[in-house]
Short mmCIF file of C-alpha atoms and ligand atoms in Angstrom, two decimals:
data_model
loop_
_atom_site.label_atom_id
_atom_site.label_comp_id
_atom_site.label_asym_id
_atom_site.label_seq_id
_atom_site.Cartn_x
_atom_site.Cartn_y
_atom_site.Cartn_z
CA MET A 25 14.69 -32.13 3.64
CA LEU A 26 14.88 -29.52 1.10
CA GLU A 27 16.12 -30.82 -2.03
CA VAL A 28 16.23 -28.53 -5.52
CA THR A 29 17.11 -30.77 -8.76
CA GLU A 30 17.78 -28.83 -11.86
CA LEU A 31 16.20 -25.70 -11.58
CA HIS A 32 15.80 -23.66 -14.62
CA THR A 33 14.00 -19.99 -14.20
CA TYR A 34 13.25 -17.25 -16.42
CA TYR A 35 11.89 -13.68 -16.71
CA GLY A 36 10.34 -13.54 -19.55
CA PHE A 37 12.95 -14.18 -22.19
CA SER A 38 15.96 -14.17 -20.01
CA HIS A 39 17.13 -17.30 -18.55
CA ILE A 40 18.27 -16.87 -14.92
CA LEU A 41 18.67 -19.78 -12.83
CA HIS A 42 20.85 -22.45 -15.26
CA GLY A 43 19.99 -25.95 -13.74
CA VAL A 44 20.68 -25.39 -9.95
CA SER A 45 20.83 -28.32 -7.75
CA LEU A 46 20.76 -28.03 -3.89
CA THR A 47 20.03 -30.57 -0.60
CA VAL A 48 19.50 -28.98 2.79
CA ASN A 49 19.14 -31.05 5.46
CA ARG A 50 17.92 -30.52 9.04
CA GLU A 51 20.10 -29.21 11.79
CA GLN A 52 22.35 -27.58 8.92
CA VAL A 53 23.05 -23.96 7.61
CA LEU A 54 23.81 -24.18 3.78
CA ALA A 55 25.22 -20.48 2.37
CA VAL A 56 24.93 -19.70 -1.12
CA LEU A 57 27.13 -17.23 -1.58
CA GLY A 58 27.37 -14.82 -4.98
CA ARG A 59 27.86 -11.46 -6.53
CA ASN A 60 25.06 -8.92 -7.03
CA GLY A 61 22.66 -10.52 -9.93
CA VAL A 62 24.00 -13.96 -10.28
CA GLY A 63 20.34 -15.18 -9.23
CA LYS A 64 20.49 -15.65 -5.81
CA THR A 65 16.94 -14.23 -4.91
CA THR A 66 15.69 -15.74 -8.14
CA LEU A 67 16.65 -18.77 -6.49
CA VAL A 68 14.49 -18.38 -3.63
CA HIS A 69 11.70 -16.85 -5.26
CA SER A 70 11.88 -20.31 -7.25
CA ILE A 71 11.51 -22.15 -4.31
CA ILE A 72 8.71 -20.48 -2.21
CA SER A 73 6.86 -20.00 -6.36
CA PHE A 74 7.42 -16.14 -6.52
CA ALA A 75 8.49 -17.12 -9.55
CA LYS A 76 7.50 -20.29 -11.77
CA PRO A 77 10.40 -22.52 -12.57
CA ALA A 78 10.62 -23.57 -16.16
CA GLY A 79 12.02 -26.76 -15.38
CA GLY A 80 13.26 -28.71 -12.43
CA ARG A 81 11.73 -30.23 -8.93
CA ILE A 82 11.50 -28.72 -5.47
CA LYS A 83 11.11 -31.76 -3.16
CA LEU A 84 9.85 -31.39 0.84
CA GLU A 85 10.68 -33.83 2.91
CA GLY A 86 10.69 -36.25 -0.13
CA HIS A 87 7.17 -34.80 -1.66
CA ASP A 88 7.20 -33.06 -4.68
CA ILE A 89 5.90 -29.17 -4.15
CA THR A 90 7.06 -27.52 -7.28
CA GLY A 91 4.36 -25.27 -8.71
CA PHE A 92 2.42 -25.31 -5.60
CA PRO A 93 0.80 -21.65 -4.69
CA ALA A 94 2.95 -19.79 -2.20
CA HIS A 95 0.65 -20.07 0.38
CA GLN A 96 0.71 -23.55 0.36
CA ILE A 97 4.50 -24.19 -0.09
CA VAL A 98 4.39 -21.87 3.37
CA ARG A 99 2.23 -23.88 4.97
CA ARG A 100 4.12 -27.02 4.60
CA GLY A 101 6.57 -25.59 6.27
CA ILE A 102 9.00 -23.22 4.46
CA ALA A 103 9.55 -19.67 5.50
CA LEU A 104 11.23 -17.02 4.11
CA VAL A 105 12.77 -14.09 5.60
CA PRO A 106 13.41 -11.89 2.42
CA GLN A 107 15.70 -9.57 1.03
CA GLY A 108 15.12 -6.13 2.14
CA ARG A 109 12.93 -7.38 4.80
CA ARG A 110 9.67 -6.72 3.70
CA VAL A 111 7.94 -6.01 7.24
CA PHE A 112 4.36 -5.36 7.05
CA ARG A 113 5.06 -1.57 7.65
CA SER A 114 1.29 -0.46 8.36
CA LEU A 115 0.98 -3.19 10.66
CA SER A 116 2.08 -3.33 14.56
CA VAL A 117 5.19 -5.77 15.59
CA LEU A 118 2.58 -7.88 17.15
CA GLU A 119 0.30 -7.78 14.04
CA ASN A 120 3.10 -8.72 11.93
CA LEU A 121 3.50 -11.51 14.51
CA THR A 122 -0.21 -12.50 14.77
CA ILE A 123 -0.91 -13.33 11.20
CA PRO A 124 1.41 -16.00 9.59
CA PHE A 125 0.26 -19.24 9.21
CA ARG A 126 0.97 -21.86 12.04
CA CYS A 127 2.36 -25.19 11.06
CA ARG A 128 2.20 -28.19 13.36
CA THR A 129 5.42 -28.90 15.10
CA GLU A 130 6.20 -32.60 15.11
CA GLY A 131 8.37 -33.96 17.64
CA THR A 132 11.88 -32.86 17.76
CA SER A 133 12.31 -29.41 16.48
CA ARG A 134 11.72 -26.48 18.76
CA SER A 135 8.14 -25.18 18.83
CA TRP A 136 8.01 -21.13 18.17
CA ASP A 137 4.53 -19.21 19.09
CA ILE A 138 4.95 -15.26 19.58
CA GLU A 139 6.05 -15.39 23.06
CA SER A 140 8.86 -17.32 22.16
CA ALA A 141 9.66 -15.03 19.74
CA PHE A 142 9.73 -12.38 22.13
CA ASP A 143 12.30 -14.21 24.41
CA ALA A 144 14.34 -14.31 21.31
CA PHE A 145 14.39 -10.43 20.38
CA PRO A 146 13.44 -8.68 23.69
CA THR A 147 13.69 -5.57 21.86
CA LEU A 148 10.70 -6.57 19.79
CA ARG A 149 8.40 -7.46 23.09
CA ALA A 150 9.25 -3.43 24.03
CA ARG A 151 8.01 -2.45 21.01
CA ARG A 152 4.89 -4.69 20.13
CA ASP A 153 2.43 -1.67 19.51
CA GLN A 154 4.71 -0.04 17.13
CA ARG A 155 4.08 0.53 13.73
CA ALA A 156 6.79 -1.86 11.77
CA GLY A 157 7.46 1.10 9.36
CA ASN A 158 8.70 3.02 11.87
CA LEU A 159 11.36 0.36 13.16
CA SER A 160 15.15 0.37 12.71
CA GLY A 161 16.79 -1.65 10.10
CA GLY A 162 18.11 -3.80 12.35
CA GLU A 163 14.82 -4.24 14.32
CA GLN A 164 12.86 -4.59 11.12
CA GLN A 165 15.63 -7.50 10.70
CA MET A 166 14.66 -9.27 13.96
CA LEU A 167 10.65 -8.81 13.08
CA ALA A 168 11.56 -10.33 9.43
CA MET A 169 12.94 -13.47 11.58
CA ALA A 170 10.57 -13.57 14.22
CA ARG A 171 7.91 -13.56 11.53
CA ALA A 172 9.44 -16.58 9.73
CA LEU A 173 9.75 -18.15 12.65
CA VAL A 174 6.27 -18.06 14.80
CA SER A 175 4.77 -19.97 11.66
CA ASN A 176 7.10 -23.01 12.84
CA PRO A 177 8.84 -23.32 9.51
CA LYS A 178 11.23 -26.85 8.74
CA VAL A 179 13.03 -24.86 6.24
CA LEU A 180 13.91 -21.33 6.74
CA LEU A 181 15.20 -19.48 3.66
CA LEU A 182 17.22 -16.24 4.59
CA ASP A 183 17.81 -14.05 2.11
CA GLU A 184 20.98 -11.74 2.75
CA PRO A 185 19.88 -11.12 6.14
CA SER A 186 23.14 -9.00 7.11
CA GLU A 187 22.51 -6.55 4.48
CA GLY A 188 22.68 -3.72 5.76
CA LEU A 189 23.22 -4.60 9.39
CA ALA A 190 25.99 -3.01 11.90
CA PRO A 191 29.28 -5.66 12.54
CA LEU A 192 28.06 -6.04 15.74
CA ILE A 193 24.49 -7.09 14.74
CA VAL A 194 25.48 -9.25 12.24
CA ARG A 195 27.39 -11.54 14.41
CA GLU A 196 24.37 -11.63 16.88
CA LEU A 197 22.19 -12.98 13.87
CA SER A 198 24.74 -15.71 13.16
CA ASP A 199 24.66 -16.70 16.69
CA VAL A 200 20.53 -16.86 16.22
CA ILE A 201 20.68 -18.53 12.89
CA LYS A 202 23.45 -21.40 14.13
CA GLU A 203 21.21 -22.13 16.82
CA LEU A 204 18.05 -22.43 14.99
CA ALA A 205 20.00 -25.26 13.10
CA GLN A 206 21.11 -27.11 16.18
CA GLN A 207 17.33 -26.86 17.32
CA GLY A 208 16.43 -28.72 14.24
CA MET A 209 15.85 -26.60 11.83
CA ALA A 210 17.28 -26.58 7.70
CA VAL A 211 18.45 -23.07 7.07
CA LEU A 212 19.46 -21.97 3.55
CA LEU A 213 21.37 -18.92 3.68
CA ILE A 214 21.99 -16.70 1.00
CA GLU A 215 24.84 -14.04 1.33
CA GLN A 216 26.97 -11.73 -0.07
CA ASN A 217 28.85 -11.15 3.45
CA PHE A 218 32.05 -13.96 3.06
CA ASN A 219 32.54 -13.31 6.77
CA MET A 220 29.11 -14.01 7.52
CA ALA A 221 28.48 -17.05 5.50
CA LEU A 222 32.01 -18.41 6.88
CA ARG A 223 31.07 -18.30 10.38
CA THR A 224 27.36 -19.22 10.08
CA ALA A 225 27.32 -22.24 7.74
CA GLN A 226 28.18 -25.70 7.50
CA ARG A 227 28.58 -26.29 3.95
CA ILE A 228 28.81 -22.92 1.19
CA LEU A 229 27.70 -23.40 -2.52
CA VAL A 230 29.27 -20.65 -4.73
CA MET A 231 27.39 -18.94 -7.74
CA SER A 232 27.75 -17.13 -10.58
CA ARG A 233 25.53 -16.52 -13.59
CA GLY A 234 22.54 -18.80 -12.55
CA GLN A 235 24.88 -21.85 -11.72
CA ILE A 236 26.69 -23.41 -8.76
CA VAL A 237 30.18 -23.09 -9.24
CA HIS A 238 31.74 -24.38 -6.28
CA ARG A 239 30.89 -26.50 -2.89
CA SER A 240 32.99 -26.79 -0.32
CA SER A 241 33.05 -26.36 3.30
CA PRO A 242 33.79 -22.86 4.45
CA GLN A 243 37.31 -23.95 5.67
CA GLU A 244 37.85 -25.19 2.14
CA LEU A 245 36.67 -21.90 0.21
CA ALA A 246 38.38 -19.63 2.89
CA GLU A 247 41.71 -21.50 1.19
CA ASN A 248 40.95 -21.58 -2.16
CA GLN A 249 41.80 -18.27 -3.42
CA GLU A 250 41.01 -18.56 -7.02
CA ILE A 251 37.43 -19.33 -6.50
CA LYS A 252 37.33 -16.11 -3.99
CA ALA A 253 39.13 -14.36 -6.55
CA ARG A 254 37.15 -15.05 -10.11
CA TYR A 255 33.38 -15.55 -8.25
CA LEU A 256 33.84 -13.24 -5.11
CA GLY A 257 36.12 -10.68 -6.37
CA MET A 258 38.08 -10.99 -3.02
CA MET B 4 -28.98 29.60 10.53
CA GLU B 5 -31.91 26.94 9.63
CA PHE B 6 -30.83 26.91 6.09
CA TRP B 7 -27.43 25.99 6.80
CA ILE B 8 -28.37 23.28 9.49
CA ILE B 9 -30.71 21.66 7.20
CA GLN B 10 -28.14 21.70 4.20
CA SER B 11 -25.29 20.56 6.46
CA LEU B 12 -27.79 17.48 7.42
CA ASN B 13 -28.44 17.29 3.57
CA ALA B 14 -24.74 17.21 2.60
CA LEU B 15 -23.93 14.36 5.59
CA SER B 16 -26.78 12.23 4.68
CA PHE B 17 -25.46 12.40 0.81
CA ALA B 18 -21.73 11.95 2.44
CA MET B 19 -22.90 8.28 4.04
CA LEU B 20 -24.80 7.23 0.87
CA LEU B 21 -21.39 8.33 -1.15
CA PHE B 22 -19.21 6.51 1.68
CA LEU B 23 -21.11 3.43 1.41
CA LEU B 24 -20.74 3.64 -2.73
CA CYS B 25 -17.44 4.01 -2.62
CA ALA B 26 -15.94 1.97 0.51
CA GLY B 27 -16.05 -1.25 -1.61
CA LEU B 28 -14.57 0.35 -4.77
CA SER B 29 -11.58 1.91 -2.48
CA LEU B 30 -11.17 -1.57 -0.47
CA ILE B 31 -10.81 -3.43 -3.72
CA PHE B 32 -8.47 -1.23 -5.70
CA GLY B 33 -6.21 -0.96 -2.16
CA LEU B 34 -5.71 -4.68 -2.02
CA MET B 35 -5.57 -5.66 -5.53
CA ASN B 36 -5.08 -2.48 -7.46
CA ILE B 37 -8.43 -3.34 -9.70
CA LEU B 38 -10.25 -0.30 -10.73
CA ASN B 39 -13.87 -1.57 -11.01
CA LEU B 40 -15.79 -0.21 -13.55
CA ALA B 41 -18.61 -2.20 -13.20
CA HIS B 42 -19.04 -0.63 -9.82
CA GLY B 43 -21.80 1.19 -10.78
CA SER B 44 -23.48 -1.70 -11.80
CA CYS B 45 -23.49 -3.28 -8.43
CA TYR B 46 -25.33 -0.27 -7.23
CA LEU B 47 -28.04 -0.69 -9.95
CA VAL B 48 -28.45 -4.37 -8.76
CA GLY B 49 -28.62 -4.06 -5.53
CA ALA B 50 -31.78 -1.05 -5.94
CA TYR B 51 -33.49 -2.89 -8.53
CA THR B 52 -33.23 -6.51 -6.48
CA ALA B 53 -34.38 -4.47 -3.46
CA LEU B 54 -37.50 -2.92 -5.46
CA SER B 55 -38.80 -6.58 -6.38
CA VAL B 56 -38.18 -8.19 -3.19
CA ILE B 57 -39.83 -4.99 -1.63
CA ALA B 58 -42.56 -5.15 -3.59
CA TRP B 59 -42.74 -9.01 -3.09
CA SER B 60 -42.71 -8.86 0.49
CA ASP B 61 -43.49 -5.25 1.55
CA ASN B 62 -40.46 -5.08 3.50
CA PHE B 63 -37.38 -3.08 3.36
CA PHE B 64 -35.41 -4.67 5.61
CA LEU B 65 -35.31 -7.88 3.03
CA GLY B 66 -34.49 -5.46 0.15
CA LEU B 67 -31.85 -4.02 2.15
CA VAL B 68 -30.36 -7.81 2.67
CA SER B 69 -31.24 -8.90 -0.81
CA GLY B 70 -29.93 -6.24 -2.61
CA SER B 71 -26.53 -6.49 -0.60
CA VAL B 72 -26.59 -10.13 -1.87
CA ALA B 73 -27.58 -10.18 -5.24
CA ALA B 74 -24.71 -7.31 -5.96
CA GLY B 75 -22.19 -9.66 -4.04
CA ALA B 76 -23.36 -12.10 -5.96
CA VAL B 77 -22.64 -10.17 -9.24
CA GLY B 78 -19.31 -9.38 -7.72
CA PHE B 79 -18.44 -12.65 -7.08
CA VAL B 80 -19.06 -13.86 -10.77
CA LEU B 81 -16.77 -11.13 -11.52
CA GLN B 82 -13.91 -11.45 -9.59
CA ARG B 83 -13.88 -15.28 -9.33
CA PHE B 84 -14.98 -16.76 -12.99
CA LEU B 85 -13.40 -13.54 -15.04
CA LEU B 86 -11.01 -10.90 -13.44
CA GLN B 87 -9.05 -13.75 -11.70
CA ARG B 88 -8.15 -14.74 -15.31
CA ILE B 89 -6.73 -11.47 -16.44
CA TYR B 90 -5.12 -10.59 -12.71
CA GLY B 91 -2.14 -7.82 -13.15
CA ARG B 92 -3.06 -6.70 -16.41
CA ARG B 93 -4.90 -3.26 -16.01
CA LEU B 94 -6.02 -2.45 -19.66
CA LEU B 95 -8.22 -6.04 -19.80
CA GLN B 96 -9.65 -5.24 -16.52
CA VAL B 97 -10.38 -1.89 -17.46
CA LEU B 98 -12.32 -2.95 -20.75
CA LEU B 99 -13.67 -6.06 -19.02
CA THR B 100 -15.15 -3.84 -15.85
CA PHE B 101 -16.73 -1.55 -18.86
CA GLY B 102 -17.92 -3.65 -21.18
CA CYS B 103 -19.67 -6.02 -17.97
CA MET B 104 -21.16 -2.47 -17.06
CA PHE B 105 -22.53 -2.03 -20.45
CA ILE B 106 -24.18 -6.07 -20.29
CA LEU B 107 -25.49 -5.32 -16.65
CA GLY B 108 -27.21 -2.14 -17.81
CA ASP B 109 -29.12 -3.92 -20.73
CA LEU B 110 -30.29 -7.08 -18.62
CA ALA B 111 -31.46 -4.66 -15.97
CA ILE B 112 -33.68 -3.18 -18.62
CA ILE B 113 -34.65 -6.43 -20.22
CA ILE B 114 -35.84 -7.56 -16.56
CA TRP B 115 -36.95 -4.17 -14.76
CA GLY B 116 -37.87 -2.13 -17.81
CA ALA B 117 -36.38 1.54 -18.72
CA ASP B 118 -38.83 3.49 -16.71
CA PRO B 119 -37.14 5.58 -13.84
CA THR B 120 -38.33 4.73 -10.74
CA THR B 121 -37.99 5.39 -6.33
CA LEU B 122 -38.00 2.38 -3.87
CA ARG B 123 -40.99 2.99 -1.37
CA LYS B 124 -39.07 4.52 1.69
CA PRO B 125 -39.50 1.97 5.25
CA GLU B 126 -42.41 1.81 6.87
CA GLY B 127 -41.87 4.31 9.50
CA LEU B 128 -39.47 6.24 8.27
CA THR B 129 -41.62 8.33 5.67
CA GLY B 130 -42.52 12.04 6.98
CA ALA B 131 -40.04 14.46 8.72
CA VAL B 132 -39.00 15.05 12.13
CA ASP B 133 -38.98 17.85 14.23
CA LEU B 134 -35.46 18.63 15.49
CA GLY B 135 -36.08 21.52 17.74
CA GLY B 136 -37.91 23.69 14.97
CA ILE B 137 -35.79 22.21 12.17
CA ILE B 138 -38.04 19.86 9.96
CA PHE B 139 -36.04 16.91 8.40
CA PRO B 140 -36.72 13.78 6.61
CA LYS B 141 -36.83 10.90 8.98
CA TYR B 142 -34.96 8.51 5.97
CA ARG B 143 -32.34 10.77 5.76
CA LEU B 144 -31.38 10.52 9.34
CA PHE B 145 -31.58 7.00 9.11
CA VAL B 146 -29.10 6.97 5.88
CA ILE B 147 -26.50 8.85 8.19
CA ALA B 148 -27.19 6.46 11.17
CA VAL B 149 -26.56 3.85 8.96
CA GLY B 150 -23.25 5.28 7.40
CA ILE B 151 -21.88 6.31 10.50
CA THR B 152 -22.59 2.92 12.09
CA ILE B 153 -20.94 0.87 8.50
CA GLY B 154 -17.93 3.06 8.73
CA ILE B 155 -17.45 2.47 12.62
CA ALA B 156 -17.41 -1.14 12.07
CA LEU B 157 -15.46 -1.29 9.16
CA TRP B 158 -12.85 0.89 11.20
CA LEU B 159 -12.85 -1.73 14.03
CA PHE B 160 -12.78 -4.47 11.40
CA GLN B 161 -9.45 -3.32 9.95
CA GLU B 162 -7.69 -1.85 12.79
CA LYS B 163 -9.13 -4.12 15.67
CA THR B 164 -9.08 -7.79 14.29
CA LYS B 165 -7.06 -10.55 12.84
CA TRP B 166 -8.72 -10.26 9.64
CA GLY B 167 -8.64 -6.45 9.49
CA ALA B 168 -4.53 -7.03 9.87
CA ILE B 169 -4.47 -9.64 7.11
CA LEU B 170 -6.13 -7.19 4.77
CA ARG B 171 -3.86 -4.52 5.24
CA ALA B 172 -0.66 -6.69 5.06
CA GLY B 173 -2.13 -7.80 1.73
CA VAL B 174 -2.43 -3.97 0.90
CA ASP B 175 1.00 -3.57 2.34
CA ASP B 176 2.83 -6.32 0.32
CA GLU B 177 0.89 -8.98 -1.44
CA GLN B 178 3.72 -10.97 -2.20
CA MET B 179 4.82 -11.47 1.22
CA ALA B 180 1.46 -11.89 2.53
CA ARG B 181 1.49 -15.51 0.56
CA ALA B 182 4.81 -16.15 2.08
CA VAL B 183 3.22 -15.61 5.61
CA GLY B 184 0.71 -18.23 4.31
CA ILE B 185 -2.01 -16.27 3.27
CA ASN B 186 -4.16 -17.67 0.74
CA VAL B 187 -4.40 -14.43 -0.91
CA PRO B 188 -6.41 -15.63 -3.94
CA ALA B 189 -9.39 -16.47 -1.44
CA LEU B 190 -8.66 -12.92 0.33
CA PHE B 191 -9.07 -11.33 -2.96
CA THR B 192 -12.40 -12.90 -3.49
CA VAL B 193 -13.98 -12.72 -0.18
CA VAL B 194 -13.11 -9.00 -0.33
CA PHE B 195 -14.10 -8.22 -3.94
CA ILE B 196 -17.50 -9.83 -2.21
CA LEU B 197 -17.79 -7.76 0.65
CA GLY B 198 -17.01 -4.71 -1.52
CA THR B 199 -19.58 -5.01 -4.23
CA ALA B 200 -22.00 -6.12 -1.38
CA LEU B 201 -21.54 -2.88 0.34
CA THR B 202 -22.20 -1.31 -3.06
CA GLY B 203 -25.35 -2.82 -3.39
CA LEU B 204 -26.71 -1.85 -0.03
CA SER B 205 -25.83 1.63 -1.13
CA GLY B 206 -27.91 1.08 -3.92
CA VAL B 207 -30.70 -0.09 -1.95
CA LEU B 208 -30.21 3.19 0.57
CA GLY B 209 -30.22 5.52 -2.00
CA GLY B 210 -33.11 4.13 -4.03
CA PRO B 211 -35.79 6.06 -2.05
CA PHE B 212 -34.00 9.33 -3.09
CA VAL B 213 -31.45 9.29 -5.95
CA GLY B 214 -34.02 6.81 -7.44
CA VAL B 215 -32.99 3.90 -10.08
CA TYR B 216 -33.01 4.35 -13.64
CA PRO B 217 -31.03 3.17 -16.68
CA GLY B 218 -27.92 5.11 -16.57
CA VAL B 219 -27.80 5.51 -12.62
CA ASP B 220 -24.81 3.04 -12.88
CA LEU B 221 -22.60 5.53 -15.15
CA GLU B 222 -23.49 8.39 -12.62
CA VAL B 223 -22.88 6.64 -9.64
CA LEU B 224 -19.56 5.40 -10.98
CA LEU B 225 -18.53 9.18 -11.79
CA LEU B 226 -19.13 9.97 -8.46
CA ALA B 227 -17.52 7.50 -6.66
CA VAL B 228 -14.28 8.08 -9.09
CA VAL B 229 -14.44 12.08 -8.10
CA VAL B 230 -14.78 10.62 -4.25
CA ILE B 231 -11.57 8.54 -4.32
CA ILE B 232 -9.85 11.02 -6.36
CA VAL B 233 -10.16 13.68 -3.68
CA GLY B 234 -10.02 11.08 -1.01
CA GLY B 235 -7.16 8.85 -2.25
CA LEU B 236 -7.30 5.71 -3.99
CA GLY B 237 -6.56 2.55 -1.68
CA SER B 238 -7.71 4.33 1.85
CA MET B 239 -10.94 3.85 3.76
CA LYS B 240 -9.93 7.07 5.61
CA GLY B 241 -9.92 8.75 2.24
CA ALA B 242 -13.43 7.05 1.11
CA PHE B 243 -14.78 8.55 4.05
CA PHE B 244 -13.68 12.09 4.19
CA GLY B 245 -13.36 12.38 0.31
CA SER B 246 -17.41 11.55 0.81
CA LEU B 247 -17.91 14.34 3.37
CA ILE B 248 -16.06 17.00 1.30
CA VAL B 249 -17.53 16.12 -2.15
CA ALA B 250 -21.26 15.74 -0.96
CA SER B 251 -20.67 19.13 0.65
CA LEU B 252 -19.23 20.61 -2.42
CA ASP B 253 -21.98 19.52 -4.32
CA ASN B 254 -24.84 19.96 -1.88
CA PHE B 255 -23.82 23.61 -1.06
CA GLY B 256 -22.65 24.36 -4.61
CA LYS B 257 -25.93 23.72 -5.63
CA ALA B 258 -27.96 25.29 -3.19
CA LEU B 259 -25.70 28.48 -3.51
CA PHE B 260 -24.98 28.43 -6.87
CA PRO B 261 -27.27 26.37 -8.77
CA GLU B 262 -26.11 27.73 -12.18
CA LEU B 263 -22.51 26.36 -11.81
CA ALA B 264 -23.85 22.61 -11.04
CA MET B 265 -21.47 20.01 -11.70
CA PHE B 266 -18.72 22.59 -11.46
CA THR B 267 -18.45 22.94 -8.29
CA ILE B 268 -17.65 19.14 -7.70
CA PHE B 269 -15.36 18.64 -10.86
CA ALA B 270 -13.39 22.02 -10.37
CA PRO B 271 -11.75 21.23 -6.77
CA MET B 272 -11.20 17.94 -7.96
CA ALA B 273 -9.51 18.93 -10.87
CA ILE B 274 -7.16 21.00 -8.37
CA ILE B 275 -6.49 18.50 -5.81
CA LEU B 276 -5.54 15.89 -8.84
CA ALA B 277 -3.07 18.49 -10.00
CA VAL B 278 -1.47 19.69 -6.42
CA LYS B 279 -1.79 16.18 -4.91
CA PRO B 280 -2.19 13.48 -7.64
CA THR B 281 -2.32 10.74 -4.35
CA GLY B 282 -5.55 12.22 -3.27
CA LEU B 283 -5.86 13.86 0.46
CA TRP B 284 -5.41 10.66 2.14
CA GLY B 285 -4.25 8.41 -0.62
CA ARG B 286 -1.20 6.13 -0.58
CA VAL B 287 1.98 6.95 -2.65
CA LEU B 288 1.52 3.91 -5.42
N1 ADP C 324 11.40 -9.53 -11.60
C1 ADP C 324 12.21 -9.15 -12.61
N2 ADP C 324 11.93 -9.37 -13.77
C2 ADP C 324 13.22 -9.44 -14.76
N3 ADP C 324 14.40 -9.57 -14.66
C3 ADP C 324 14.90 -9.87 -13.31
C4 ADP C 324 13.63 -9.54 -12.30
N4 ADP C 324 14.46 -10.03 -11.01
C5 ADP C 324 15.35 -10.02 -11.14
N5 ADP C 324 15.88 -10.13 -12.29
C6 ADP C 324 17.71 -10.15 -13.47
O1 ADP C 324 18.06 -11.53 -12.60
C7 ADP C 324 19.02 -11.78 -12.36
C8 ADP C 324 19.46 -11.94 -11.14
O2 ADP C 324 18.68 -11.30 -10.04
P1 ADP C 324 18.57 -11.63 -8.58
O3 ADP C 324 18.37 -13.30 -8.45
O4 ADP C 324 18.19 -10.64 -7.74
O5 ADP C 324 20.17 -11.53 -8.07
P2 ADP C 324 20.86 -11.67 -6.71
O6 ADP C 324 19.50 -12.20 -5.75
O7 ADP C 324 21.95 -12.73 -6.79
O8 ADP C 324 21.40 -10.46 -6.58
C9 ADP C 324 19.63 -9.89 -12.61
O9 ADP C 324 20.46 -10.03 -13.86
C10 ADP C 324 18.14 -9.19 -12.78
O10 ADP C 324 18.32 -8.12 -13.09
MG1 MG C 325 19.15 -11.14 -4.09
#
């Protein structure tokens, strides 16, 4: 579904991504784990075109979308739940869900609209007319998810969705993400939370200094003490 | 008592003119972070275009429309072909828009000459009305009505429509607006046109009492900057109440202490800048 090959991204003169390649298939959650500052957000930003990659290719369903403006990439079916949530603070909850572009859905995957997003996150329905800036952290995370979903994406990019959430809410979030994948979405889950990645993903990549240094199933990674110690500080 | 009522109405009509002048500047700054120094030129272009159109058609309302369209066209060219190339580079934006102000000012002199003129008031709005013993110019009441109407319309647009929500989302977090599929470059162009067209409208409305002459572009730019410093950059509310404050200070200052002239608006501006640098209703940048 989403295919990234040999991505190189710079901020000014600092070389952040050193040839990152990955593929996310539909009905799959692919997690990327890594410590702070290794380039996870830069990877997501390169895919959604906030940062312009200097080299490499990004393909969505076989079509090259490298270098497209962000809004066109989104309109082709990639949605982002960014690090730090970034809900539109001065808009009401309902307005946050009204403005995203709605992609057409074909066939198999579940189709989303504002009502079904409210069904999935009932708290948001109760707060529909409140300013998003006044929501709690957990509610803002739900809103950021709902905002991504109402655009009916084929690929969902999640950048540290568990950051700052209580363990119970992280669990719920993990279940929601798994369900989304089961319903046909391709999910790229960026995490620092090892357990969250472990219980959510089918495959895990470990990132260090702008490179993927390990690829395996969650079980293999859980048993690989060396990788965990070296790259994840565990 | 009569003195106060008349002066208040004067201040109100001037405030509405200022609001129309500043709404666009504030809108553009709030969304794009561009302080458009060619803003006064849009006022000038609007007023001069209306001058010609009214002379030709003898219809003030055609003048209003054509002045707004001409200013909006200037805004379109400025944004689409010049500013879009230097997006995010503050110093270049300042230099470019400042330069455009001089070029447009000189072009206006070539086309319309350098003699100060005033626009003719529309038929039916000349003369004064008797408001229960208080005699007040009809045209100024008209300006108040237009200002309030457009103020309410802008407010409804911003707060109650999907387009307004998209605009506010762009102000909140422009990058995230792109990431929900909003065509932000197109939004920028539309808002720039809207903002400069409003300014052109203020030029036509102000034409009959402020007049139009070489240098009025810089004068109104200065006033507009004072208003948004007082009211706060990038907020429509700030533009509205900032206009009310500045117009009152200006009007009552001149009426009560004529010898102090500009001091009555610049001194409060300096105080507000020192005490609350974001302006009274400004966003924290
Ligand atoms: N806008 C930026 N400009 C310059 N350097 C940046 C920028 N954003 C991130 N960086 C740098 O790039 C590196 C990777 O950052 P990031 O992708 O945010 O890491 P992560 O999300 O894995 O914590 C860090 O060293 C960071 O300092
Ligand atoms: Mg990050």
